[in-house]
Amino acid sequence: MNGLQVSPFIAALPKVELYVHIKGTLTPALRWKLALRNNEVHGDTGAPTFLETYFAGTQVLCREEDFYELGMAYLEKAAGMNIRYAEPFFDLQAYLPRGVPAATVLNGYMRAQREGAARFGVRSNWILCFIRDRSVEEGIAAYEAARLGPDPGGNEYDRPPMLFEKAFQMAKQDGLHVTMHCDVDQKDAADHVHEAIFTVLGGQGTERIDHGLNALDRPELLRGLQERGIPLTLCPHAYHRRQATDVLFPKLRQLWDLEGVKWCINSDDPTYMHDVWIDGAMEKFYHYCNMSKADMVQLSRDAVEISWADEELKTELLRELERFGRDNC
């Protein structure tokens, strides 16, 4: 956190999280517990990359109860950060090849969805991801097993969004939402954003872009976001690991000042990124961009509006933010 502490204002602010990989919330304590339960304790393998470490964590998730506990642990943590609604990402492709049935994964997470709302007051909708560096055919098979709403995640190197056009079309035909991952400063990042805005879904464009900060690289991409009303889900701490403070935060301020582009702040993979969650990411934006309290309330309002919560829940959340702003700004 670069010496920053989460302020009482940011801590109390009602929040919505639209970009968090549920596997990226697996704490060391829970990982060890599940590893012992499933006999998945292994020795040191040297210095693995981020993705190697990330996907190694999936090996301890084997039973319905494992997925349930991971989901409940996140939702309990979310409640402690005043997250009112979340859209966690999950996948099946890390489990189906090793014999974990789709129903095991889905039943665990959906049980957590129901019980997390009842016990912790955090409502959620869950988003099925395609792992971008796996085959399209495998992704479609996973979608057929789940019939939920896809977003493509994983390593994007030489894997543009259009590779998954067939799967996106299937999702739209099923009446589902589609968001797609356009990671920051990756190879061809701006080209991926262009495809997401102008090319996928037969030229309609995606409904939302995860990350997408490289839209700032080209004026036509910003115009496309404005004209098509495509919002972004950003994760400032994830970018701050690779970009200097005086480089990153002026970009975020530029995007904030741009008319007609809505976006929100999220945590991404917090346990693999210095244990900085959504509250820490919001504190960084609040501090380094000199945002007002009213601005931060508006940021949360924007998150509600670009979420896929139903209209009744959106109305409830917006009323809470109105009260919070009236009392704290």
Tab-separated table of C-alpha atoms in Angstrom:
chain	number	residue	atom	x	y	z
A	1	MET	CA	0.000	0.000	0.000
A	2	ASN	CA	3.055	2.313	-0.216
A	3	GLY	CA	2.547	3.386	3.382
A	4	LEU	CA	-1.139	4.194	2.887
A	5	GLN	CA	-3.785	2.994	5.307
A	6	VAL	CA	-7.436	2.545	4.400
A	7	SER	CA	-9.167	5.652	5.725
A	8	PRO	CA	-12.353	5.444	7.830
A	9	PHE	CA	-14.281	7.047	4.965
A	10	ILE	CA	-13.217	4.469	2.374
A	11	ALA	CA	-13.723	1.662	4.880
A	12	ALA	CA	-17.313	2.766	5.521
A	13	LEU	CA	-18.213	3.484	1.878
A	14	PRO	CA	-20.769	0.967	0.539
A	15	LYS	CA	-19.108	-0.893	-2.314
A	16	VAL	CA	-19.832	-3.029	-5.346
A	17	GLU	CA	-17.142	-5.361	-6.730
A	18	LEU	CA	-17.407	-6.417	-10.369
A	19	TYR	CA	-13.949	-7.867	-10.985
A	20	VAL	CA	-12.556	-10.449	-8.582
A	21	HIS	CA	-11.272	-13.907	-9.474
A	22	ILE	CA	-12.545	-16.172	-6.738
A	23	LYS	CA	-9.381	-18.302	-7.002
A	24	GLY	CA	-7.422	-15.108	-6.398
A	25	THR	CA	-9.028	-14.774	-2.957
A	26	LEU	CA	-7.702	-18.131	-1.726
A	27	THR	CA	-5.794	-17.247	1.445
A	28	PRO	CA	-2.722	-19.227	2.536
A	29	ALA	CA	-4.595	-20.524	5.588
A	30	LEU	CA	-7.528	-21.839	3.567
A	31	ARG	CA	-5.224	-23.203	0.883
A	32	TRP	CA	-3.319	-25.195	3.512
A	33	LYS	CA	-6.538	-26.467	5.074
A	34	LEU	CA	-7.868	-27.692	1.712
A	35	ALA	CA	-4.490	-29.142	0.724
A	36	LEU	CA	-4.487	-31.294	3.883
A	37	ARG	CA	-8.099	-32.291	3.320
A	38	ASN	CA	-7.442	-33.394	-0.264
A	39	ASN	CA	-3.901	-34.755	0.185
A	40	GLU	CA	-2.466	-32.078	-2.103
A	41	VAL	CA	0.558	-31.019	-0.054
A	42	HIS	CA	3.645	-30.700	-2.267
A	43	GLY	CA	7.236	-29.545	-1.817
A	44	ASP	CA	8.867	-26.318	-2.936
A	45	THR	CA	9.026	-25.868	-6.730
A	46	GLY	CA	11.385	-22.919	-6.860
A	47	ALA	CA	10.199	-19.476	-7.915
A	48	PRO	CA	7.023	-19.921	-9.985
A	49	THR	CA	5.463	-17.187	-12.092
A	50	PHE	CA	2.253	-15.452	-11.056
A	51	LEU	CA	0.082	-17.682	-13.262
A	52	GLU	CA	1.896	-20.840	-12.140
A	53	THR	CA	1.286	-19.920	-8.511
A	54	TYR	CA	-2.301	-18.927	-9.256
A	55	PHE	CA	-3.239	-22.125	-11.046
A	56	ALA	CA	-1.351	-24.296	-8.551
A	57	GLY	CA	-3.879	-23.062	-6.008
A	58	THR	CA	-6.658	-24.714	-7.964
A	59	GLN	CA	-5.223	-28.147	-7.149
A	60	VAL	CA	-6.532	-27.973	-3.588
A	61	LEU	CA	-10.097	-27.401	-4.813
A	62	CYS	CA	-11.585	-30.847	-5.350
A	63	ARG	CA	-14.873	-31.258	-3.495
A	64	GLU	CA	-18.108	-29.317	-3.411
A	65	GLU	CA	-17.311	-28.291	0.153
A	66	ASP	CA	-13.982	-26.771	-1.000
A	67	PHE	CA	-15.658	-24.469	-3.501
A	68	TYR	CA	-18.339	-23.609	-0.965
A	69	GLU	CA	-15.752	-22.674	1.683
A	70	LEU	CA	-13.792	-20.530	-0.778
A	71	GLY	CA	-16.947	-18.710	-1.831
A	72	MET	CA	-18.069	-18.166	1.750
A	73	ALA	CA	-14.620	-16.948	2.815
A	74	TYR	CA	-14.683	-14.286	0.088
A	75	LEU	CA	-18.243	-13.193	0.868
A	76	GLU	CA	-17.449	-12.918	4.595
A	77	LYS	CA	-14.361	-10.835	3.760
A	78	ALA	CA	-16.479	-8.744	1.384
A	79	ALA	CA	-18.996	-8.011	4.124
A	80	GLY	CA	-16.180	-6.757	6.343
A	81	MET	CA	-15.217	-4.270	3.607
A	82	ASN	CA	-18.820	-3.074	3.183
A	83	ILE	CA	-19.231	-4.719	-0.204
A	84	ARG	CA	-22.969	-4.965	-0.741
A	85	TYR	CA	-22.937	-6.787	-4.075
A	86	ALA	CA	-20.283	-8.722	-6.019
A	87	GLU	CA	-19.805	-10.515	-9.316
A	88	PRO	CA	-17.009	-13.039	-8.682
A	89	PHE	CA	-15.327	-14.784	-11.633
A	90	PHE	CA	-14.893	-18.552	-11.688
A	91	ASP	CA	-14.028	-21.188	-14.262
A	92	LEU	CA	-14.478	-24.892	-14.903
A	93	GLN	CA	-11.480	-25.526	-17.144
A	94	ALA	CA	-9.045	-25.879	-14.253
A	95	TYR	CA	-11.154	-28.720	-12.835
A	96	LEU	CA	-12.871	-30.686	-15.594
A	97	PRO	CA	-9.595	-32.141	-17.023
A	98	ARG	CA	-8.692	-33.638	-13.645
A	99	GLY	CA	-12.074	-35.224	-13.126
A	100	VAL	CA	-13.842	-32.649	-10.973
A	101	PRO	CA	-17.407	-32.510	-12.363
A	102	ALA	CA	-18.966	-29.186	-13.313
A	103	ALA	CA	-21.760	-29.851	-10.824
A	104	THR	CA	-19.240	-30.062	-7.979
A	105	VAL	CA	-17.884	-26.595	-8.773
A	106	LEU	CA	-21.265	-25.035	-9.489
A	107	ASN	CA	-23.055	-26.515	-6.489
A	108	GLY	CA	-20.336	-25.303	-4.129
A	109	TYR	CA	-20.259	-21.754	-5.426
A	110	MET	CA	-24.031	-21.452	-5.811
A	111	ARG	CA	-24.546	-22.673	-2.250
A	112	ALA	CA	-22.126	-19.976	-1.129
A	113	GLN	CA	-24.047	-17.446	-3.214
A	114	ARG	CA	-27.285	-18.271	-1.402
A	115	GLU	CA	-25.849	-18.609	2.099
A	116	GLY	CA	-23.510	-15.622	1.720
A	117	ALA	CA	-26.481	-13.392	0.993
A	118	ALA	CA	-28.374	-14.750	3.986
A	119	ARG	CA	-25.484	-14.752	6.506
A	120	PHE	CA	-23.387	-11.792	5.406
A	121	GLY	CA	-25.799	-9.616	3.440
A	122	VAL	CA	-23.633	-9.732	0.303
A	123	ARG	CA	-25.691	-10.453	-2.794
A	124	SER	CA	-23.833	-11.805	-5.818
A	125	ASN	CA	-24.036	-12.982	-9.402
A	126	TRP	CA	-21.237	-15.282	-10.563
A	127	ILE	CA	-19.488	-15.044	-13.945
A	128	LEU	CA	-18.092	-18.056	-15.782
A	129	CYS	CA	-14.688	-17.349	-17.358
A	130	PHE	CA	-13.013	-18.936	-20.338
A	131	ILE	CA	-9.313	-19.489	-19.678
A	132	ARG	CA	-7.878	-17.586	-22.613
A	133	ASP	CA	-4.752	-19.702	-23.190
A	134	ARG	CA	-6.738	-22.951	-23.408
A	135	SER	CA	-8.421	-24.118	-26.606
A	136	VAL	CA	-11.668	-22.583	-27.797
A	137	GLU	CA	-13.181	-26.055	-28.003
A	138	GLU	CA	-12.412	-26.688	-24.341
A	139	GLY	CA	-13.983	-23.359	-23.429
A	140	ILE	CA	-17.161	-24.162	-25.351
A	141	ALA	CA	-17.357	-27.565	-23.668
A	142	ALA	CA	-17.066	-25.854	-20.282
A	143	TYR	CA	-19.799	-23.398	-21.255
A	144	GLU	CA	-22.063	-26.240	-22.311
A	145	ALA	CA	-21.467	-27.788	-18.890
A	146	ALA	CA	-22.438	-24.619	-17.074
A	147	ARG	CA	-24.710	-22.532	-19.339
A	148	LEU	CA	-23.870	-19.367	-17.369
A	149	GLY	CA	-22.292	-16.076	-18.466
A	150	PRO	CA	-18.739	-16.062	-19.839
A	151	ASP	CA	-15.795	-13.727	-19.617
A	152	PRO	CA	-12.414	-14.683	-21.087
A	153	GLY	CA	-9.578	-14.618	-18.572
A	154	GLY	CA	-6.132	-16.183	-18.394
A	155	ASN	CA	-2.999	-15.421	-20.374
A	156	GLU	CA	-3.896	-13.209	-23.356
A	157	TYR	CA	-0.578	-13.399	-25.206
A	158	ASP	CA	-1.508	-13.817	-28.905
A	159	ARG	CA	-5.050	-14.789	-27.821
A	160	PRO	CA	-7.392	-11.996	-29.012
A	161	PRO	CA	-11.052	-11.874	-27.914
A	162	MET	CA	-12.371	-12.824	-31.373
A	163	LEU	CA	-11.060	-16.368	-30.913
A	164	PHE	CA	-14.046	-16.915	-28.603
A	165	GLU	CA	-16.671	-15.332	-30.859
A	166	LYS	CA	-18.670	-18.565	-31.149
A	167	ALA	CA	-18.909	-18.869	-27.374
A	168	PHE	CA	-19.904	-15.204	-26.997
A	169	GLN	CA	-22.642	-15.707	-29.579
A	170	MET	CA	-23.905	-18.762	-27.680
A	171	ALA	CA	-24.090	-16.744	-24.470
A	172	LYS	CA	-26.005	-13.899	-26.091
A	173	GLN	CA	-28.438	-16.336	-27.653
A	174	ASP	CA	-29.034	-17.738	-24.172
A	175	GLY	CA	-29.928	-14.231	-22.979
A	176	LEU	CA	-26.769	-13.787	-20.912
A	177	HIS	CA	-24.362	-10.914	-20.352
A	178	VAL	CA	-20.874	-10.855	-21.873
A	179	THR	CA	-17.786	-9.119	-20.554
A	180	MET	CA	-14.256	-9.613	-21.816
A	181	HIS	CA	-10.779	-9.306	-20.413
A	182	CYS	CA	-8.382	-6.817	-22.068
A	183	ASP	CA	-5.385	-6.755	-19.760
A	184	VAL	CA	-3.215	-3.671	-19.347
A	185	ASP	CA	-0.027	-3.170	-21.382
A	186	GLN	CA	-0.021	-6.712	-22.742
A	187	LYS	CA	1.014	-7.466	-26.331
A	188	ASP	CA	-1.606	-5.954	-28.688
A	189	ALA	CA	-3.590	-4.610	-25.715
A	190	ALA	CA	-5.130	-1.699	-27.621
A	191	ASP	CA	-6.031	-4.036	-30.524
A	192	HIS	CA	-7.822	-6.302	-28.049
A	193	VAL	CA	-9.798	-3.333	-26.733
A	194	HIS	CA	-10.685	-2.426	-30.333
A	195	GLU	CA	-12.038	-5.937	-30.957
A	196	ALA	CA	-14.034	-5.827	-27.731
A	197	ILE	CA	-15.656	-2.515	-28.698
A	198	PHE	CA	-16.185	-2.864	-32.425
A	199	THR	CA	-15.811	-6.466	-33.605
A	200	VAL	CA	-17.082	-9.143	-31.214
A	201	LEU	CA	-20.691	-10.310	-31.225
A	202	GLY	CA	-21.070	-9.587	-34.901
A	203	GLY	CA	-19.907	-6.006	-34.490
A	204	GLN	CA	-22.214	-5.160	-31.576
A	205	GLY	CA	-19.323	-5.086	-29.120
A	206	THR	CA	-19.158	-6.447	-25.604
A	207	GLU	CA	-21.340	-5.154	-22.773
A	208	ARG	CA	-18.397	-4.504	-20.454
A	209	ILE	CA	-14.595	-4.626	-20.597
A	210	ASP	CA	-12.475	-5.912	-17.741
A	211	HIS	CA	-9.388	-3.712	-17.408
A	212	GLY	CA	-9.260	-1.966	-20.813
A	213	LEU	CA	-7.071	0.892	-19.582
A	214	ASN	CA	-5.255	0.865	-22.920
A	215	ALA	CA	-8.310	2.519	-24.438
A	216	LEU	CA	-6.398	5.666	-23.471
A	217	ASP	CA	-3.821	4.810	-26.145
A	218	ARG	CA	-6.115	5.673	-29.063
A	219	PRO	CA	-8.754	8.403	-29.350
A	220	GLU	CA	-11.077	6.178	-31.399
A	221	LEU	CA	-11.210	3.661	-28.555
A	222	LEU	CA	-12.321	6.309	-26.073
A	223	ARG	CA	-14.953	7.515	-28.559
A	224	GLY	CA	-16.105	3.921	-28.980
A	225	LEU	CA	-16.539	3.503	-25.225
A	226	GLN	CA	-18.482	6.764	-25.070
A	227	GLU	CA	-20.711	6.164	-28.089
A	228	ARG	CA	-21.478	2.540	-27.271
A	229	GLY	CA	-21.766	3.056	-23.511
A	230	ILE	CA	-19.292	0.291	-22.676
A	231	PRO	CA	-18.000	0.545	-19.087
A	232	LEU	CA	-14.708	-0.694	-17.647
A	233	THR	CA	-13.871	-2.634	-14.502
A	234	LEU	CA	-10.440	-1.431	-13.348
A	235	CYS	CA	-8.018	-2.789	-10.751
A	236	PRO	CA	-5.581	0.030	-9.857
A	237	HIS	CA	-3.425	-1.950	-7.455
A	238	ALA	CA	-2.791	-4.635	-10.074
A	239	TYR	CA	-1.446	-1.959	-12.443
A	240	HIS	CA	0.439	-0.124	-9.700
A	241	ARG	CA	2.690	-3.165	-9.293
A	242	ARG	CA	4.077	-2.435	-12.771
A	243	GLN	CA	3.485	1.294	-13.321
A	244	ALA	CA	4.909	4.186	-11.354
A	245	THR	CA	2.552	6.280	-9.250
A	246	ASP	CA	3.118	9.367	-11.395
A	247	VAL	CA	2.365	7.369	-14.554
A	248	LEU	CA	-0.681	5.344	-13.516
A	249	PHE	CA	-2.790	7.715	-11.477
A	250	PRO	CA	-2.823	10.587	-13.990
A	251	LYS	CA	-4.259	8.033	-16.447
A	252	LEU	CA	-6.995	7.126	-14.010
A	253	ARG	CA	-7.734	10.798	-13.392
A	254	GLN	CA	-7.896	11.403	-17.152
A	255	LEU	CA	-10.387	8.569	-17.499
A	256	TRP	CA	-12.424	9.881	-14.564
A	257	ASP	CA	-12.642	13.337	-16.141
A	258	LEU	CA	-13.794	11.915	-19.488
A	259	GLU	CA	-17.491	12.436	-20.156
A	260	GLY	CA	-19.570	9.375	-20.934
A	261	VAL	CA	-17.256	6.588	-19.746
A	262	LYS	CA	-18.237	4.796	-16.548
A	263	TRP	CA	-15.882	2.553	-14.641
A	264	CYS	CA	-15.343	1.109	-11.206
A	265	ILE	CA	-12.536	-0.098	-8.944
A	266	ASN	CA	-12.031	-3.723	-7.982
A	267	SER	CA	-9.504	-6.028	-6.324
A	268	ASP	CA	-8.628	-8.593	-9.075
A	269	ASP	CA	-6.555	-11.360	-7.355
A	270	PRO	CA	-5.902	-9.830	-3.935
A	271	THR	CA	-4.160	-12.693	-2.135
A	272	TYR	CA	-1.633	-12.931	-4.967
A	273	MET	CA	-1.201	-9.135	-5.181
A	274	HIS	CA	0.214	-8.059	-1.822
A	275	ASP	CA	-3.098	-8.802	-0.051
A	276	VAL	CA	-4.566	-5.527	-1.298
A	277	TRP	CA	-8.337	-5.781	-1.681
A	278	ILE	CA	-10.931	-3.408	-3.092
A	279	ASP	CA	-10.741	-1.041	-0.118
A	280	GLY	CA	-6.981	-0.639	-0.579
A	281	ALA	CA	-7.366	-0.098	-4.322
A	282	MET	CA	-10.020	2.556	-3.711
A	283	GLU	CA	-7.839	4.255	-1.099
A	284	LYS	CA	-5.019	4.547	-3.616
A	285	PHE	CA	-7.297	6.218	-6.152
A	286	TYR	CA	-8.789	8.488	-3.487
A	287	HIS	CA	-5.346	9.557	-2.288
A	288	TYR	CA	-3.184	9.733	-5.406
A	289	CYS	CA	-5.842	11.330	-7.625
A	290	ASN	CA	-6.977	13.849	-4.978
A	291	MET	CA	-10.574	12.713	-5.243
A	292	SER	CA	-13.303	14.248	-3.130
A	293	LYS	CA	-15.590	12.205	-0.920
A	294	ALA	CA	-18.443	13.029	-3.287
A	295	ASP	CA	-16.357	11.674	-6.184
A	296	MET	CA	-15.846	8.383	-4.388
A	297	VAL	CA	-19.550	8.059	-3.680
A	298	GLN	CA	-20.170	8.671	-7.390
A	299	LEU	CA	-17.627	5.985	-8.244
A	300	SER	CA	-19.650	3.529	-6.164
A	301	ARG	CA	-22.845	4.728	-7.836
A	302	ASP	CA	-21.280	4.050	-11.225
A	303	ALA	CA	-20.349	0.547	-10.078
A	304	VAL	CA	-23.968	-0.113	-9.166
A	305	GLU	CA	-25.216	1.205	-12.492
A	306	ILE	CA	-22.825	-0.891	-14.623
A	307	SER	CA	-23.406	-4.031	-12.568
A	308	TRP	CA	-25.686	-6.877	-13.598
A	309	ALA	CA	-27.758	-6.700	-10.446
A	310	ASP	CA	-31.499	-6.580	-10.995
A	311	GLU	CA	-33.239	-3.217	-10.989
A	312	GLU	CA	-34.740	-3.687	-7.537
A	313	LEU	CA	-31.333	-4.303	-5.990
A	314	LYS	CA	-29.777	-1.425	-7.931
A	315	THR	CA	-32.432	0.920	-6.579
A	316	GLU	CA	-31.773	-0.289	-3.033
A	317	LEU	CA	-28.013	0.183	-3.376
A	318	LEU	CA	-28.314	3.623	-4.937
A	319	ARG	CA	-30.586	4.758	-2.099
A	320	GLU	CA	-28.030	3.561	0.441
A	321	LEU	CA	-25.291	5.502	-1.352
A	322	GLU	CA	-27.471	8.585	-1.440
A	323	ARG	CA	-27.905	8.386	2.339
A	324	PHE	CA	-24.210	7.708	2.850
A	325	GLY	CA	-23.227	10.688	0.716
A	326	ARG	CA	-25.668	12.964	2.489
A	327	ASP	CA	-24.241	11.989	5.868
A	328	ASN	CA	-20.533	11.891	4.984
A	329	CYS	CA	-19.759	14.357	2.195
